[in-house]
CSV table of C-alpha atoms in Angstrom, one decimal:
chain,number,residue,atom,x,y,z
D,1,UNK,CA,22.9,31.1,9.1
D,2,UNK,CA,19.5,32.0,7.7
D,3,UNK,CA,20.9,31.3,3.9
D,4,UNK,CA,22.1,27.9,5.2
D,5,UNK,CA,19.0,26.6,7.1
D,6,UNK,CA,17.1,27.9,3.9
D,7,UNK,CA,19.4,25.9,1.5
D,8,UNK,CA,19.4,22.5,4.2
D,9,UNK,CA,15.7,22.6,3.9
D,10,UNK,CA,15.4,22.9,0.3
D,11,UNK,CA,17.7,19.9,-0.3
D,12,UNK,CA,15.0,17.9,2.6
D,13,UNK,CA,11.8,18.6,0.5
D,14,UNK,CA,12.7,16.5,-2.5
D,15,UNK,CA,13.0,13.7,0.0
D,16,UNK,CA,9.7,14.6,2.0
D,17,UNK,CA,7.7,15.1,-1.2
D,18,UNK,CA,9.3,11.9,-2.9
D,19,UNK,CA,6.8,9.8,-0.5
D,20,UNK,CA,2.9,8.7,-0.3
D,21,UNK,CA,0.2,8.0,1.5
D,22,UNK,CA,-3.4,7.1,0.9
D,23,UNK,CA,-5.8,10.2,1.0
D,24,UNK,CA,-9.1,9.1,0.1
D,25,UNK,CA,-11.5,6.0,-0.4
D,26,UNK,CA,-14.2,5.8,-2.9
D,27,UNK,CA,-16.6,2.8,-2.1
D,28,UNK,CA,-19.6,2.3,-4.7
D,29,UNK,CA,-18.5,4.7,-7.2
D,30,UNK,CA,-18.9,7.6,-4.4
D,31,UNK,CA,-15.3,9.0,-3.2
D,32,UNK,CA,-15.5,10.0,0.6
D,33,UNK,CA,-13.9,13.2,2.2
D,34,UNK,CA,-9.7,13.3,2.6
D,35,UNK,CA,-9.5,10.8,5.8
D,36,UNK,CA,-12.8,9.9,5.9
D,37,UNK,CA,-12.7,6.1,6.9
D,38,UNK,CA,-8.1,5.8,6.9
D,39,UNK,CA,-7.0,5.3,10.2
D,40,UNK,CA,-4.9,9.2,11.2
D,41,UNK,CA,-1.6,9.5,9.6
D,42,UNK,CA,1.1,9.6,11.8
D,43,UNK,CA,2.6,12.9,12.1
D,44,UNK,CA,4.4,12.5,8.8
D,45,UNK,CA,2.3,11.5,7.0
D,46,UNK,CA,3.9,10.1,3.8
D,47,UNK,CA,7.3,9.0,5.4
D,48,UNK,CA,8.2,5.2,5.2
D,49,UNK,CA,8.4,2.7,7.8
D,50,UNK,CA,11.8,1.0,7.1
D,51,UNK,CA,11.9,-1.5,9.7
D,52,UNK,CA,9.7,-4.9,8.7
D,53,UNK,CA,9.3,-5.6,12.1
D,54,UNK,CA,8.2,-2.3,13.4
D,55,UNK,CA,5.0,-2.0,14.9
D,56,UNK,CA,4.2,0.9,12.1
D,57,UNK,CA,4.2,-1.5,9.6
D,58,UNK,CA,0.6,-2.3,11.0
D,59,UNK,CA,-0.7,0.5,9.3
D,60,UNK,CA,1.4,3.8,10.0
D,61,UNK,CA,-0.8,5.4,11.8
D,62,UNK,CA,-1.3,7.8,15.1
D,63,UNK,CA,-4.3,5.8,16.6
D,64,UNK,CA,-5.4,2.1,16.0
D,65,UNK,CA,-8.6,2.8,18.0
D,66,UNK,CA,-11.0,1.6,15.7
D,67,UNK,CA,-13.6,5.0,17.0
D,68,UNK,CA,-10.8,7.1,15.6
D,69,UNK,CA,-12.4,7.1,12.4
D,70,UNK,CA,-15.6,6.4,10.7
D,71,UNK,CA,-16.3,2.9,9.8
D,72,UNK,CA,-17.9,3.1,5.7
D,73,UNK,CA,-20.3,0.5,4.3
D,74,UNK,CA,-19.2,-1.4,1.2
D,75,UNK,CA,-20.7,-4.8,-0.3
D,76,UNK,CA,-18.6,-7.8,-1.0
D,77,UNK,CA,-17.8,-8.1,-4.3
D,78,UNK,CA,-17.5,-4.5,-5.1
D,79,UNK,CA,-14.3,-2.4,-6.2
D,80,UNK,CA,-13.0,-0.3,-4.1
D,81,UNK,CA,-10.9,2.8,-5.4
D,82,UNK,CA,-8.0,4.0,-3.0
D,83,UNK,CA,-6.3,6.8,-4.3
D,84,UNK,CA,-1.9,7.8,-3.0
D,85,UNK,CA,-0.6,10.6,-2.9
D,86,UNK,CA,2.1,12.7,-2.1
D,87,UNK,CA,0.8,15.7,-0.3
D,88,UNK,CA,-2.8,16.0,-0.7
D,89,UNK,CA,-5.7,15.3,-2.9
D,90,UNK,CA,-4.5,16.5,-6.6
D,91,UNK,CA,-0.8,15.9,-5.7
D,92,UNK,CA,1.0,13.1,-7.9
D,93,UNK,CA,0.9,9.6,-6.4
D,94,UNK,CA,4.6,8.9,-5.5
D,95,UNK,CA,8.0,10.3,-6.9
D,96,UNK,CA,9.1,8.5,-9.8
D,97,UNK,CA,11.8,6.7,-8.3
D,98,UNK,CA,10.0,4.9,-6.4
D,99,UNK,CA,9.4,2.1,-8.1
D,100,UNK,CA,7.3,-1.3,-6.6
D,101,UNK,CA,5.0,-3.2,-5.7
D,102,UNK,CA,1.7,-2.4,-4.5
D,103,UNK,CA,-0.6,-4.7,-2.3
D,104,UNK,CA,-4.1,-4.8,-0.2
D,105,UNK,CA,-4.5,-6.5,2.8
D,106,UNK,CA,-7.9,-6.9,4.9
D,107,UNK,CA,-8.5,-8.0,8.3
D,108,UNK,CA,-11.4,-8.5,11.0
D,109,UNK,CA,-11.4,-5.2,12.8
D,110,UNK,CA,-11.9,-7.5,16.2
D,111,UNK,CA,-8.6,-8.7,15.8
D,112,UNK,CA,-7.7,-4.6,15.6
D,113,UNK,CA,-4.4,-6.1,13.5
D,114,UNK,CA,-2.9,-8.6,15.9
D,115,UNK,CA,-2.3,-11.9,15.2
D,116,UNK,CA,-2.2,-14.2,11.9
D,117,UNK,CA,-5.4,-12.2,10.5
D,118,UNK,CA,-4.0,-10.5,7.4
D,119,UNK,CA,-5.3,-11.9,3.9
D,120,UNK,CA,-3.9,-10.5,0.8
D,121,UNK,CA,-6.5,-9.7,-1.8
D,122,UNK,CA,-4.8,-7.8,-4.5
D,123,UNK,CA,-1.1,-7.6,-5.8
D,124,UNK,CA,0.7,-6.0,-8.7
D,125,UNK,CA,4.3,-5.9,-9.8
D,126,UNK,CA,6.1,-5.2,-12.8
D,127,UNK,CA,3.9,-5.2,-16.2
D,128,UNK,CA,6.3,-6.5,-19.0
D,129,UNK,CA,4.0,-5.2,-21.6
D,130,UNK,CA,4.5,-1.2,-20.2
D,131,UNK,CA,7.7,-2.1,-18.5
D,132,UNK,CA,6.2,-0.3,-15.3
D,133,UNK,CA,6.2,-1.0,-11.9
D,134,UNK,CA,2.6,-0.6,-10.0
D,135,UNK,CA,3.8,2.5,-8.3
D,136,UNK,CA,4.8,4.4,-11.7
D,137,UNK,CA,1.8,3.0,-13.3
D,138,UNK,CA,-0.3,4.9,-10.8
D,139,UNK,CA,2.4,8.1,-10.5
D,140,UNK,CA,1.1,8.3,-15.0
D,141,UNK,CA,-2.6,7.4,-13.6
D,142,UNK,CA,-3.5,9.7,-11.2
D,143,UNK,CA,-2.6,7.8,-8.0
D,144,UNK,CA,-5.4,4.9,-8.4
D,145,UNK,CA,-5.5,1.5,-7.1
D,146,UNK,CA,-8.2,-0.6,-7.6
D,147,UNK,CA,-9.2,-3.7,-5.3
D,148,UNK,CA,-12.2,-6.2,-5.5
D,149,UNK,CA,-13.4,-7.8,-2.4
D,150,UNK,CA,-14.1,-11.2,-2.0
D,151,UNK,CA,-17.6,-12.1,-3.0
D,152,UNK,CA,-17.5,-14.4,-0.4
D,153,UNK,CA,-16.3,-12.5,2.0
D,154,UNK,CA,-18.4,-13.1,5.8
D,155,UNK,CA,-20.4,-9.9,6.8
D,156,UNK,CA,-19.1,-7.8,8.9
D,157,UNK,CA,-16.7,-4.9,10.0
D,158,UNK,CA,-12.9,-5.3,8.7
D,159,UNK,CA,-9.4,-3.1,8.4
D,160,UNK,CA,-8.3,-2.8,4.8
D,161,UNK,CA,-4.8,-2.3,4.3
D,162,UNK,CA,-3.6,-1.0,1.0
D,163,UNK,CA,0.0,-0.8,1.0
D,164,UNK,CA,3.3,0.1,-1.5
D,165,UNK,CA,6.5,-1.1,-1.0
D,166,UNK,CA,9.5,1.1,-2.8
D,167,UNK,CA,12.9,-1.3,-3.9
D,168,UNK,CA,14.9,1.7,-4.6
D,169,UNK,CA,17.1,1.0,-1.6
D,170,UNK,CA,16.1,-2.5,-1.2
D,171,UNK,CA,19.4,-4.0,-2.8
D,172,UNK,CA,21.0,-3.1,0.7
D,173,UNK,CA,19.1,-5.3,3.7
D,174,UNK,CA,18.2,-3.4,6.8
D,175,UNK,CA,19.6,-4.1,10.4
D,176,UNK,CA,23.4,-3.6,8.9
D,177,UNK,CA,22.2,0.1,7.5
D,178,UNK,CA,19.1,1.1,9.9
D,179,UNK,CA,19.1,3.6,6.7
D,180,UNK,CA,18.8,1.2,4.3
D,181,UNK,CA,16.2,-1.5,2.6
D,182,UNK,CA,13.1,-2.0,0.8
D,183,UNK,CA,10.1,1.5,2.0
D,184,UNK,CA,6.9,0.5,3.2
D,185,UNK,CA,4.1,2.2,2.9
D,186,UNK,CA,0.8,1.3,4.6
D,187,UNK,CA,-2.4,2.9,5.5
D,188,UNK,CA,-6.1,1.2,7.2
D,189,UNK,CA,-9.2,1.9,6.2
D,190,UNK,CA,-12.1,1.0,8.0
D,191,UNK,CA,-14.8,-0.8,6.1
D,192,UNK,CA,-18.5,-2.6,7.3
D,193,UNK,CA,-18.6,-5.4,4.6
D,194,UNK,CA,-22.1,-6.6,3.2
D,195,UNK,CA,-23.3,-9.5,1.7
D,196,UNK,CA,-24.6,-13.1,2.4
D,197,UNK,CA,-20.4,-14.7,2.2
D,198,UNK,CA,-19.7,-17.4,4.8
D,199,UNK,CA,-15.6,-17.1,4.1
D,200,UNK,CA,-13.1,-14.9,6.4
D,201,UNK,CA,-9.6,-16.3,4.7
D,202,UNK,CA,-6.8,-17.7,6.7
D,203,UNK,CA,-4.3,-14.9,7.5
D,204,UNK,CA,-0.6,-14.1,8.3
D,205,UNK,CA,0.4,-11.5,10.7
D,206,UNK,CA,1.9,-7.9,10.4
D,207,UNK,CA,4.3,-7.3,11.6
D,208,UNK,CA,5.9,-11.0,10.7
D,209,UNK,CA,5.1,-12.1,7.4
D,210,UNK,CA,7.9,-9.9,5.9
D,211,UNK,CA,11.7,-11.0,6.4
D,212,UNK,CA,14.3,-8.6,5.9
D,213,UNK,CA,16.2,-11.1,3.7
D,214,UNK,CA,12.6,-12.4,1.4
D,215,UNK,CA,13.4,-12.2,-2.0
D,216,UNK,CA,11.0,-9.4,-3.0
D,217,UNK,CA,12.1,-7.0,0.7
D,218,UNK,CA,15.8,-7.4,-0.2
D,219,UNK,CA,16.0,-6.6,-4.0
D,220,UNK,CA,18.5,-5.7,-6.3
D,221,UNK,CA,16.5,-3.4,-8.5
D,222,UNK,CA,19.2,-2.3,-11.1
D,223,UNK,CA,20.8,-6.0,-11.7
D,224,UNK,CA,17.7,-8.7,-11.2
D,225,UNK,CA,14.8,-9.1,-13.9
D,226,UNK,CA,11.9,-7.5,-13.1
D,227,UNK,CA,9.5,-9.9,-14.6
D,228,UNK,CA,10.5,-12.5,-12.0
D,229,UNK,CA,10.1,-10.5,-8.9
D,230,UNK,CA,8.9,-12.9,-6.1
D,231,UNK,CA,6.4,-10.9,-4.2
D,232,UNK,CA,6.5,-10.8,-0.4
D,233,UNK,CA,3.7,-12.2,1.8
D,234,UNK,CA,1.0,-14.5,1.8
D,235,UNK,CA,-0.4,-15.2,-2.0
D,236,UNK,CA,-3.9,-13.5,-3.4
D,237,UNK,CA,-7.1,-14.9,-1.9
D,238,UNK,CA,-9.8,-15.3,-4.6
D,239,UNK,CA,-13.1,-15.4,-4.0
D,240,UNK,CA,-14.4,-19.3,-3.6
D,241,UNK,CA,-10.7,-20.8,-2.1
D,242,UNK,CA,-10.8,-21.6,1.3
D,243,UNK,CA,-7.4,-21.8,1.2
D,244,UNK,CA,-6.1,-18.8,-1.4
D,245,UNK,CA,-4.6,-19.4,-4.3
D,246,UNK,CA,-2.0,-17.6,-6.1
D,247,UNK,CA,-1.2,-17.1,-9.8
D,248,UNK,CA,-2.0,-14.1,-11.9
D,249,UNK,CA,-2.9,-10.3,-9.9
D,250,UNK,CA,-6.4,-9.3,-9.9
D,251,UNK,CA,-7.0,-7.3,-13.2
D,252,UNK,CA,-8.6,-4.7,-10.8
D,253,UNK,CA,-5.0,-3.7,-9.7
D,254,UNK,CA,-3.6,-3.8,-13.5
D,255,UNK,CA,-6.4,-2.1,-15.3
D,256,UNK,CA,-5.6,0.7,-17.2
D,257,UNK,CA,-7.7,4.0,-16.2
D,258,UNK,CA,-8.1,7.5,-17.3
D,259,UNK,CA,-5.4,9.7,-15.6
D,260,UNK,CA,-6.6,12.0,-12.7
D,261,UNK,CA,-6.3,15.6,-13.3
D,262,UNK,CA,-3.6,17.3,-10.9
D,263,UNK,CA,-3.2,20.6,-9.9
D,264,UNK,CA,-0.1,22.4,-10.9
């Protein structure tokens, strides 16, 4: 019995350890303690929520009181670094098939998630030129995503919500196979927003803005071209559109960086 629960559990840690989560933020150049500012994991940390219209998909998390956490200051227009991984600080981002997109959402923190508040301010796909998707460009980079937010953005106190979504399964649509479908991954950070911006964008709401049968949630990965991937959601705001704009990702989310050292 002891040889068989030994070998059951060793086949269960490529699956546990195949997964991600967002560990740390670093705001001004200046990267806070592990958790410092991210809502608390759930008790698993860097499983998936499968179901879009789960109440997880918020932002996977334990506790959505906004005191559960410290709130960190960060001025509009800056870049802010948020780094995945799989099980801890120096662990690789995400198992390499995994591959996706990878997106960050912002809110008011009033709202505390409710409602059509969510505004999409980064995205990236698939990069032709690498042949990558964003969640194996950042398992060769060291688990980095960058985001810039809006210049314009209103003072105040907002929920950022960086997020990856994993197609590996996504070529079967959930509800038929409660297995089955496209991974989410979503975390919150908490953030105090500076600056002299007027703008808070016109948002969608999560759970909602996902459909189980959207083009880029049910996705044949191994048969459909890459370089047309429709991405899920609301499109990118940019700083100065009242009313967002889509086009081309921010070049925050597609810039090549130095890889992050990880520890054996």
């Amino acid at each position: 019995a002891g040889v068989m629960l030994a070998m059951a559990l060793a086949l269960a840690l490529p699956a546990v350890h195949a997964h991600t989560y967002v560990a740390t933020v670093t705001l001004g150049g200046k990267e806070q303690p592990e958790g410092k500012c991210i809502r608390p994991w759930w008790e698993n940390e860097n499983f998936p929520v499968i179901d879009p219209n789960s109440a997880d998909l918020l932002c996977r998390t334990k506790n959505m009181d906004s005191s559960a956490t410290d709130i960190c200051p960060v001025a509009a227009g800056s870049t802010v670094q948020i780094l995945w991984t799989e099980s801890g600080k120096g662990d690789r981002a995400i198992g390499p098939g995994h591959p996706g997109p990878c997106f960050v959402y912002m809110s008011p923190m009033e709202a505390n998630g409710k409602g059509n508040v969510w505004f999409k301010i980064a995205e990236e796909g698939y990069d032709p030129k690498t042949k990558r998707w964003c969640t194996r460009r950042m398992h060769d980079e060291g688990g980095i995503f960058e985001a810039t937010i809006p210049a314009d953005l209103k003072p105040g106190n907002y929920i950022m919500r960086p997020e990856l979504i994993a197609l590996h399964e996504a070529d079967r649509e959930f509800g038929a196979d409660k297995t089955a479908g496209a991974q989410y991954y979503p975390n919150c950070i908490q953030l105090k927003v500076t600056g002299s911006g007027t703008t808070v964008p016109p948002g969608v709401a999560i759970p909602g803005t996902y459909k189980k049968d959207d083009p880029g949630i049910h996705y044949d990965l191994w048969d459909n071209d890459p370089n047309k991937y429709q991405f899920p959601g609301p499109p990118v705001y940019k700083s100065g559109s009242a009313k967002g704009t889509g086009g081309d990702p921010p070049k925050s989310g597609c810039t090549k960086r130095k890889a992050r050292k990880r520890q054996p």
